[in-house]
Amino acid sequence: MRRSAFLAAAAMALMLLAPGLVLAQGGPPGGARGPAKVGIVALKVEDVPYVRTLPGRAVAFERTDIRPRVSGAIVEILYQPGAALKPGDPMFRIEDVTYRAALASARAAVSGAEAELATARATAARYRALQGSAATAANLQTAEAAVAKAESGLAAAQANLESAQIDLDHTTITSPIAGVAGKAEVSVGALVTANQTTALATVTRLDPIYVDVADSSSGMLRVRDRVESGKVQQGDHVGLRLLLETGVPYDRQGELVVLGTEVSSSTGTVDMRIRFDNPDRLILPGQFLRVEVTLGTMRAILVPQRATTRSSDGTLTAWLARDGKARRVVIEATGSYSNAWVVTAGVEEGDHLIVDGLSNLREGADIQTIPVTIDALGVTRDSAPAKTGPGN
């Protein structure tokens, strides 16, 4: 009985002391907190490259299908797939027995035609010497006609000889261009026909290489409007930088080869072809790439992308530090450059952009600002010692 009374008295004492214990630990839940610490950078207007990023696809500089010019059986494959070939390097050999026989026959025909021509000329010369005595004018005309016929026969025989030589030469199939050889689509013993549709192999030249890109006609008109209005200052030349599939910039500048002269009726775009050196074969035909086209410069403010948020309707917002409080603003960007938005409206030079401490930030919240810098990797670092002050 005494034990129960003691426990009840102890419980009552704890209930009476509980509010004091809470106060001793720092006050009730929901008490006032200090200003949130945020990192800021001062915005400034600067000359920013005006860049358009366009999708593109790599296309071989040269590519040829290897097909036979004569018919016959493949007796030898003379190259290794993947090997670098020069113009004239042999690739396949076709059985040439019949073509050698045809060449020998053509040579014999030339010899016979030469003999006939020599006989005809001798006859014509004899009649010419006897003209007016033993030979009549008709005899001479007949002899001269025989000479002309023999000359024609010799020319035909020589043409057949040349054709037979060409056919024999074509039994060795060579590469017409410099490039990389693909795998053979036939094996030794396969029967092929002249000018067949199926290729025996392909040879592709990879250095240099083309990248075909397309830009919308509306986008090109907007660029022209910005240039004519003075918003964009054109440079001495157009910069063409390639971005690989991984997003890494390619270390060689491109050269514009062809600018399209008409708009596609299906896509509304204008095609362009750009050439890049490709000595290491880093770019292969068929790759999807992007090309950054630098058209000039424009006066704008760079806002780090990490400090912005895009809502579901596409609105781009950022946080500014004003009078010691956080203020959300809507910004307008015309593109991006070096991990930052190129902003033309919504912020002004001298505004303090909040780039660190953005989590759980609310409109109008009290803040304590710390000047920071952002390096090329997007990492923020304090730009001043621990000296901080209330908001701006």
Short mmCIF file of C-alpha atoms in Angstrom, two decimals:
data_model
loop_
_atom_site.label_atom_id
_atom_site.label_comp_id
_atom_site.label_asym_id
_atom_site.label_seq_id
_atom_site.Cartn_x
_atom_site.Cartn_y
_atom_site.Cartn_z
CA MET A 1 0.00 0.00 0.00
CA ARG A 2 2.80 2.41 0.88
CA ARG A 3 4.66 1.42 -2.36
CA SER A 4 1.63 2.32 -4.54
CA ALA A 5 1.23 5.67 -2.85
CA PHE A 6 4.94 6.44 -3.40
CA LEU A 7 4.76 5.66 -7.12
CA ALA A 8 1.68 7.84 -7.58
CA ALA A 9 3.39 10.76 -5.82
CA ALA A 10 6.50 10.39 -8.03
CA ALA A 11 4.41 10.41 -11.24
CA MET A 12 2.62 13.58 -10.12
CA ALA A 13 5.97 15.28 -9.42
CA LEU A 14 7.29 14.46 -12.91
CA MET A 15 4.17 15.89 -14.54
CA LEU A 16 4.56 19.14 -12.61
CA LEU A 17 8.28 19.41 -13.52
CA ALA A 18 7.89 18.53 -17.25
CA PRO A 19 7.31 22.13 -18.52
CA GLY A 20 10.45 23.29 -16.71
CA LEU A 21 12.45 20.49 -18.26
CA VAL A 22 11.33 21.48 -21.77
CA LEU A 23 12.25 25.10 -21.18
CA ALA A 24 15.66 24.08 -19.86
CA GLN A 25 16.32 22.26 -23.16
CA GLY A 26 15.83 25.38 -25.31
CA GLY A 27 12.16 26.27 -25.36
CA PRO A 28 9.04 24.65 -26.77
CA PRO A 29 8.88 23.24 -30.31
CA GLY A 30 8.21 25.84 -32.99
CA GLY A 31 10.36 28.49 -31.35
CA ALA A 32 12.01 31.19 -33.49
CA ARG A 33 15.02 30.12 -35.57
CA GLY A 34 17.92 32.28 -36.76
CA PRO A 35 18.35 33.48 -40.38
CA ALA A 36 19.28 30.75 -42.89
CA LYS A 37 22.83 31.01 -44.17
CA VAL A 38 23.03 31.18 -47.98
CA GLY A 39 25.86 31.60 -50.48
CA ILE A 40 25.52 34.45 -52.97
CA VAL A 41 27.27 35.72 -56.09
CA ALA A 42 26.93 39.17 -57.60
CA LEU A 43 25.51 39.19 -61.10
CA LYS A 44 27.07 41.28 -63.85
CA VAL A 45 26.43 42.04 -67.51
CA GLU A 46 29.13 40.70 -69.82
CA ASP A 47 29.82 39.79 -73.44
CA VAL A 48 28.55 36.24 -73.84
CA PRO A 49 29.11 34.11 -76.94
CA TYR A 50 25.85 33.66 -78.82
CA VAL A 51 25.73 29.92 -79.37
CA ARG A 52 23.15 27.69 -81.03
CA THR A 53 23.40 23.97 -80.30
CA LEU A 54 22.17 21.87 -83.22
CA PRO A 55 21.68 18.10 -83.49
CA GLY A 56 23.72 16.29 -86.12
CA ARG A 57 24.82 12.95 -87.44
CA ALA A 58 28.22 11.84 -88.67
CA VAL A 59 28.56 10.89 -92.35
CA ALA A 60 31.57 9.29 -94.02
CA PHE A 61 33.70 11.62 -96.11
CA GLU A 62 33.85 8.93 -98.80
CA ARG A 63 32.29 5.48 -98.95
CA THR A 64 32.27 3.08 -101.86
CA ASP A 65 30.81 -0.36 -102.48
CA ILE A 66 33.22 -2.76 -104.14
CA ARG A 67 31.60 -4.65 -107.05
CA PRO A 68 33.09 -6.83 -109.79
CA ARG A 69 33.46 -5.47 -113.33
CA VAL A 70 33.78 -8.96 -114.86
CA SER A 71 32.19 -12.32 -114.13
CA GLY A 72 33.89 -15.35 -112.65
CA ALA A 73 34.77 -17.19 -109.46
CA ILE A 74 36.59 -15.55 -106.55
CA VAL A 75 39.94 -17.32 -106.17
CA GLU A 76 41.61 -15.09 -103.56
CA ILE A 77 40.80 -12.39 -101.00
CA LEU A 78 43.80 -10.07 -100.89
CA TYR A 79 43.13 -7.79 -97.88
CA GLN A 80 42.43 -7.91 -94.17
CA PRO A 81 39.15 -6.43 -92.85
CA GLY A 82 39.81 -3.20 -90.98
CA ALA A 83 43.04 -2.55 -92.84
CA ALA A 84 43.84 0.92 -94.14
CA LEU A 85 43.89 0.84 -97.94
CA LYS A 86 45.31 3.22 -100.53
CA PRO A 87 43.83 3.78 -103.99
CA GLY A 88 44.80 0.81 -106.17
CA ASP A 89 45.41 -1.66 -103.33
CA PRO A 90 44.14 -5.14 -104.41
CA MET A 91 41.16 -6.62 -102.59
CA PHE A 92 39.85 -9.63 -104.59
CA ARG A 93 41.08 -11.76 -107.48
CA ILE A 94 38.76 -13.46 -109.98
CA GLU A 95 39.73 -16.54 -111.99
CA ASP A 96 41.41 -15.15 -115.12
CA VAL A 97 42.08 -18.16 -117.40
CA THR A 98 39.36 -17.29 -119.92
CA TYR A 99 40.34 -13.61 -119.91
CA ARG A 100 43.99 -14.45 -120.64
CA ALA A 101 42.85 -16.62 -123.55
CA ALA A 102 40.68 -13.79 -124.86
CA LEU A 103 43.64 -11.41 -124.62
CA ALA A 104 45.86 -13.83 -126.59
CA SER A 105 43.17 -14.16 -129.27
CA ALA A 106 42.86 -10.38 -129.51
CA ARG A 107 46.62 -10.04 -129.93
CA ALA A 108 46.56 -12.59 -132.74
CA ALA A 109 43.76 -10.68 -134.43
CA VAL A 110 45.83 -7.49 -134.25
CA SER A 111 48.78 -9.28 -135.85
CA GLY A 112 46.55 -10.56 -138.68
CA ALA A 113 45.06 -7.11 -139.23
CA GLU A 114 48.53 -5.57 -139.36
CA ALA A 115 49.57 -8.14 -142.01
CA GLU A 116 46.47 -7.44 -144.09
CA LEU A 117 47.14 -3.72 -143.89
CA ALA A 118 50.75 -4.18 -144.99
CA THR A 119 49.63 -6.28 -147.99
CA ALA A 120 46.97 -3.76 -148.96
CA ARG A 121 49.40 -0.87 -148.77
CA ALA A 122 51.95 -2.73 -150.91
CA THR A 123 49.31 -3.46 -153.55
CA ALA A 124 48.18 0.16 -153.57
CA ALA A 125 51.79 1.35 -153.91
CA ARG A 126 52.38 -1.01 -156.89
CA TYR A 127 49.23 0.17 -158.69
CA ARG A 128 50.19 3.76 -158.02
CA ALA A 129 53.59 3.17 -159.64
CA LEU A 130 52.02 1.46 -162.68
CA GLN A 131 49.24 3.98 -163.14
CA GLY A 132 49.00 5.10 -166.77
CA SER A 133 50.63 1.98 -168.17
CA ALA A 134 49.67 -1.49 -166.91
CA ALA A 135 47.27 -0.32 -164.10
CA THR A 136 44.08 1.54 -164.61
CA ALA A 137 42.59 4.17 -162.34
CA ALA A 138 39.95 1.63 -161.28
CA ASN A 139 42.64 -0.78 -160.11
CA LEU A 140 44.24 1.96 -158.00
CA GLN A 141 40.92 2.95 -156.43
CA THR A 142 40.21 -0.66 -155.53
CA ALA A 143 43.64 -1.00 -153.93
CA GLU A 144 43.25 2.21 -151.93
CA ALA A 145 39.83 1.03 -150.74
CA ALA A 146 41.44 -2.21 -149.58
CA VAL A 147 44.00 -0.17 -147.61
CA ALA A 148 41.23 1.81 -145.88
CA LYS A 149 39.38 -1.41 -145.03
CA ALA A 150 42.55 -2.97 -143.66
CA GLU A 151 43.21 0.12 -141.53
CA SER A 152 39.67 -0.10 -140.18
CA GLY A 153 40.13 -3.79 -139.43
CA LEU A 154 43.37 -3.06 -137.58
CA ALA A 155 41.70 -0.33 -135.50
CA ALA A 156 38.88 -2.74 -134.56
CA ALA A 157 41.38 -5.44 -133.64
CA GLN A 158 43.35 -3.02 -131.49
CA ALA A 159 40.14 -1.92 -129.72
CA ASN A 160 39.29 -5.57 -129.01
CA LEU A 161 42.80 -6.06 -127.67
CA GLU A 162 42.42 -3.09 -125.35
CA SER A 163 39.03 -4.35 -124.17
CA ALA A 164 40.46 -7.81 -123.51
CA GLN A 165 43.33 -6.24 -121.54
CA ILE A 166 40.85 -4.19 -119.45
CA ASP A 167 38.78 -7.29 -118.70
CA LEU A 168 41.92 -9.13 -117.60
CA ASP A 169 42.96 -6.20 -115.40
CA HIS A 170 39.51 -6.18 -113.82
CA THR A 171 40.01 -9.74 -112.57
CA THR A 172 42.02 -8.07 -109.81
CA ILE A 173 39.57 -5.86 -107.93
CA THR A 174 41.23 -2.86 -106.27
CA SER A 175 40.12 -0.09 -103.92
CA PRO A 176 39.26 3.15 -105.75
CA ILE A 177 39.72 5.33 -102.64
CA ALA A 178 41.82 5.56 -99.51
CA GLY A 179 39.98 4.27 -96.48
CA VAL A 180 39.24 1.44 -94.09
CA ALA A 181 38.18 -1.88 -95.57
CA GLY A 182 35.06 -3.60 -94.31
CA LYS A 183 34.56 -7.34 -94.02
CA ALA A 184 34.23 -9.41 -97.17
CA GLU A 185 30.66 -10.37 -98.06
CA VAL A 186 31.81 -13.32 -100.20
CA SER A 187 34.21 -16.20 -99.73
CA VAL A 188 36.71 -17.89 -102.02
CA GLY A 189 34.89 -19.94 -104.66
CA ALA A 190 31.84 -17.68 -104.85
CA LEU A 191 30.63 -16.95 -108.36
CA VAL A 192 30.18 -13.25 -109.07
CA THR A 193 28.82 -11.41 -112.09
CA ALA A 194 29.79 -8.12 -113.69
CA ASN A 195 28.16 -5.04 -112.07
CA GLN A 196 26.04 -7.12 -109.70
CA THR A 197 23.93 -5.25 -107.12
CA THR A 198 25.42 -7.05 -104.13
CA ALA A 199 28.70 -5.49 -102.97
CA LEU A 200 31.71 -7.68 -102.27
CA ALA A 201 32.87 -5.27 -99.52
CA THR A 202 32.94 -1.58 -98.64
CA VAL A 203 35.74 0.93 -98.18
CA THR A 204 35.11 3.96 -95.98
CA ARG A 205 37.24 7.07 -95.62
CA LEU A 206 36.99 8.39 -92.05
CA ASP A 207 39.46 11.28 -92.07
CA PRO A 208 38.17 13.88 -92.48
CA ILE A 209 34.52 13.25 -91.66
CA TYR A 210 31.27 15.11 -92.26
CA VAL A 211 28.64 16.01 -89.68
CA ASP A 212 25.24 16.88 -91.14
CA VAL A 213 23.15 19.20 -88.94
CA ALA A 214 19.78 20.87 -89.38
CA ASP A 215 18.49 24.20 -88.07
CA SER A 216 14.88 25.34 -88.12
CA SER A 217 14.03 28.12 -90.53
CA SER A 218 12.27 29.99 -87.70
CA GLY A 219 15.42 29.80 -85.57
CA MET A 220 17.51 31.21 -88.39
CA LEU A 221 15.05 34.09 -88.79
CA ARG A 222 15.31 34.87 -85.05
CA VAL A 223 19.09 34.96 -85.34
CA ARG A 224 18.84 37.37 -88.26
CA ASP A 225 16.47 39.61 -86.29
CA ARG A 226 18.86 39.73 -83.32
CA VAL A 227 21.79 40.61 -85.57
CA GLU A 228 19.87 43.34 -87.40
CA SER A 229 18.57 44.80 -84.13
CA GLY A 230 22.08 44.92 -82.67
CA LYS A 231 21.39 42.46 -79.86
CA VAL A 232 23.98 40.10 -81.33
CA GLN A 233 27.33 41.35 -82.59
CA GLN A 234 28.68 39.12 -85.35
CA GLY A 235 32.26 37.90 -85.08
CA ASP A 236 34.91 37.59 -87.76
CA HIS A 237 34.03 33.96 -88.33
CA VAL A 238 31.52 31.33 -87.26
CA GLY A 239 32.83 28.98 -84.56
CA LEU A 240 31.90 25.31 -85.00
CA ARG A 241 32.56 23.03 -82.03
CA LEU A 242 31.53 19.40 -81.89
CA LEU A 243 30.13 17.71 -78.78
CA LEU A 244 30.59 13.95 -78.64
CA GLU A 245 27.89 11.53 -77.52
CA THR A 246 29.26 11.75 -73.97
CA GLY A 247 28.93 15.55 -74.00
CA VAL A 248 32.71 16.02 -74.11
CA PRO A 249 33.84 18.73 -76.55
CA TYR A 250 35.87 17.54 -79.54
CA ASP A 251 39.28 19.17 -79.67
CA ARG A 252 39.16 20.21 -83.34
CA GLN A 253 37.27 23.06 -84.98
CA GLY A 254 34.94 22.39 -87.87
CA GLU A 255 34.64 23.97 -91.30
CA LEU A 256 31.31 24.74 -92.97
CA VAL A 257 31.17 22.92 -96.31
CA VAL A 258 27.60 23.41 -97.52
CA LEU A 259 24.77 25.62 -96.28
CA GLY A 260 21.39 24.47 -97.57
CA THR A 261 19.47 26.72 -99.93
CA GLU A 262 15.96 25.42 -99.28
CA VAL A 263 13.70 24.51 -96.38
CA SER A 264 12.50 20.93 -96.01
CA SER A 265 8.75 20.72 -96.58
CA SER A 266 8.45 17.90 -94.02
CA THR A 267 10.66 19.14 -91.17
CA GLY A 268 10.88 22.90 -91.73
CA THR A 269 14.66 22.80 -91.37
CA VAL A 270 17.68 23.85 -93.40
CA ASP A 271 20.50 21.31 -93.74
CA MET A 272 24.18 22.11 -93.24
CA ARG A 273 27.28 19.98 -93.72
CA ILE A 274 30.37 20.55 -91.54
CA ARG A 275 33.77 18.91 -91.95
CA PHE A 276 36.02 17.88 -89.05
CA ASP A 277 39.48 16.35 -89.07
CA ASN A 278 39.29 12.82 -87.65
CA PRO A 279 42.82 11.37 -87.56
CA ASP A 280 42.12 9.13 -84.54
CA ARG A 281 38.83 7.79 -85.99
CA LEU A 282 37.09 8.99 -82.85
CA ILE A 283 34.00 9.91 -84.86
CA LEU A 284 32.31 7.12 -86.81
CA PRO A 285 29.58 7.37 -89.46
CA GLY A 286 26.10 7.14 -87.99
CA GLN A 287 26.92 8.67 -84.60
CA PHE A 288 24.43 11.20 -83.27
CA LEU A 289 26.28 14.33 -82.17
CA ARG A 290 25.71 17.99 -81.39
CA VAL A 291 27.39 21.01 -82.89
CA GLU A 292 27.75 24.33 -81.08
CA VAL A 293 27.55 27.13 -83.63
CA THR A 294 28.98 30.39 -82.25
CA LEU A 295 27.55 33.27 -84.31
CA GLY A 296 28.87 36.23 -82.31
CA THR A 297 28.46 37.83 -78.88
CA MET A 298 25.65 39.48 -76.95
CA ARG A 299 25.36 41.51 -73.75
CA ALA A 300 23.70 39.32 -71.12
CA ILE A 301 23.93 37.97 -67.58
CA LEU A 302 25.11 34.43 -66.90
CA VAL A 303 23.06 32.65 -64.24
CA PRO A 304 24.41 29.25 -63.07
CA GLN A 305 21.97 26.52 -63.97
CA ARG A 306 22.39 24.89 -60.55
CA ALA A 307 20.83 27.99 -58.96
CA THR A 308 17.63 27.83 -61.04
CA THR A 309 14.49 25.74 -61.10
CA ARG A 310 12.22 25.04 -64.04
CA SER A 311 8.56 24.40 -63.28
CA SER A 312 6.25 22.04 -65.13
CA ASP A 313 5.01 24.87 -67.39
CA GLY A 314 8.57 25.72 -68.43
CA THR A 315 8.96 28.82 -66.24
CA LEU A 316 12.53 29.38 -65.10
CA THR A 317 13.01 30.84 -61.59
CA ALA A 318 15.89 31.80 -59.31
CA TRP A 319 16.36 33.16 -55.76
CA LEU A 320 17.79 36.61 -55.01
CA ALA A 321 18.93 38.09 -51.71
CA ARG A 322 17.22 41.46 -51.15
CA ASP A 323 17.10 43.43 -47.89
CA GLY A 324 17.99 40.37 -45.84
CA LYS A 325 15.24 38.23 -47.31
CA ALA A 326 14.96 35.58 -50.01
CA ARG A 327 12.98 36.62 -53.10
CA ARG A 328 12.00 34.30 -55.95
CA VAL A 329 12.12 35.84 -59.45
CA VAL A 330 11.17 34.62 -62.92
CA ILE A 331 13.98 34.89 -65.47
CA GLU A 332 14.08 34.65 -69.26
CA ALA A 333 16.95 32.84 -70.99
CA THR A 334 17.89 32.73 -74.67
CA GLY A 335 20.12 29.69 -74.32
CA SER A 336 22.96 28.30 -72.28
CA TYR A 337 26.71 28.75 -72.12
CA SER A 338 29.25 26.90 -69.97
CA ASN A 339 26.72 25.43 -67.48
CA ALA A 340 24.90 28.75 -67.13
CA TRP A 341 21.74 30.28 -68.57
CA VAL A 342 22.16 33.32 -70.81
CA VAL A 343 19.59 35.59 -69.13
CA THR A 344 18.17 38.71 -70.75
CA ALA A 345 15.30 39.53 -68.37
CA GLY A 346 14.29 39.00 -64.72
CA VAL A 347 17.56 39.99 -63.04
CA GLU A 348 19.84 43.01 -63.22
CA GLU A 349 23.51 43.76 -62.84
CA GLY A 350 24.41 43.95 -59.16
CA ASP A 351 21.67 41.57 -57.97
CA HIS A 352 22.85 38.95 -55.49
CA LEU A 353 21.95 35.47 -56.69
CA ILE A 354 21.57 32.72 -54.11
CA VAL A 355 23.56 29.72 -55.29
CA ASP A 356 24.02 27.73 -52.08
CA GLY A 357 21.63 26.87 -49.26
CA LEU A 358 18.62 26.65 -51.56
CA SER A 359 16.99 23.66 -49.89
CA ASN A 360 13.83 24.51 -47.91
CA LEU A 361 14.16 28.18 -48.88
CA ARG A 362 10.84 30.10 -48.70
CA GLU A 363 9.68 33.38 -50.15
CA GLY A 364 10.45 36.20 -47.74
CA ALA A 365 12.55 34.03 -45.42
CA ASP A 366 15.23 35.80 -43.34
CA ILE A 367 18.70 34.99 -44.64
CA GLN A 368 22.33 35.61 -43.74
CA THR A 369 24.48 35.93 -46.88
CA ILE A 370 27.97 34.59 -47.48
CA PRO A 371 29.83 35.67 -50.65
CA VAL A 372 30.99 32.63 -52.62
CA THR A 373 32.50 31.80 -55.99
CA ILE A 374 31.66 28.97 -58.41
CA ASP A 375 34.50 27.16 -60.15
CA ALA A 376 34.45 25.54 -63.60
CA LEU A 377 33.14 22.29 -62.10
CA GLY A 378 30.18 24.07 -60.47
CA VAL A 379 31.58 23.80 -56.92
CA THR A 380 30.92 26.77 -54.62
CA ARG A 381 33.70 28.13 -52.44
CA ASP A 382 33.76 30.96 -49.91
CA SER A 383 35.21 34.06 -51.53
CA ALA A 384 35.88 35.79 -48.18
CA PRO A 385 36.83 34.75 -44.63
CA ALA A 386 34.17 33.83 -42.12
CA LYS A 387 33.06 37.45 -41.97
CA THR A 388 29.37 37.53 -42.87
CA GLY A 389 26.61 40.01 -42.57
CA PRO A 390 22.87 40.20 -42.71
CA GLY A 391 21.13 40.21 -46.08
CA ASN A 392 21.45 42.91 -48.68
#
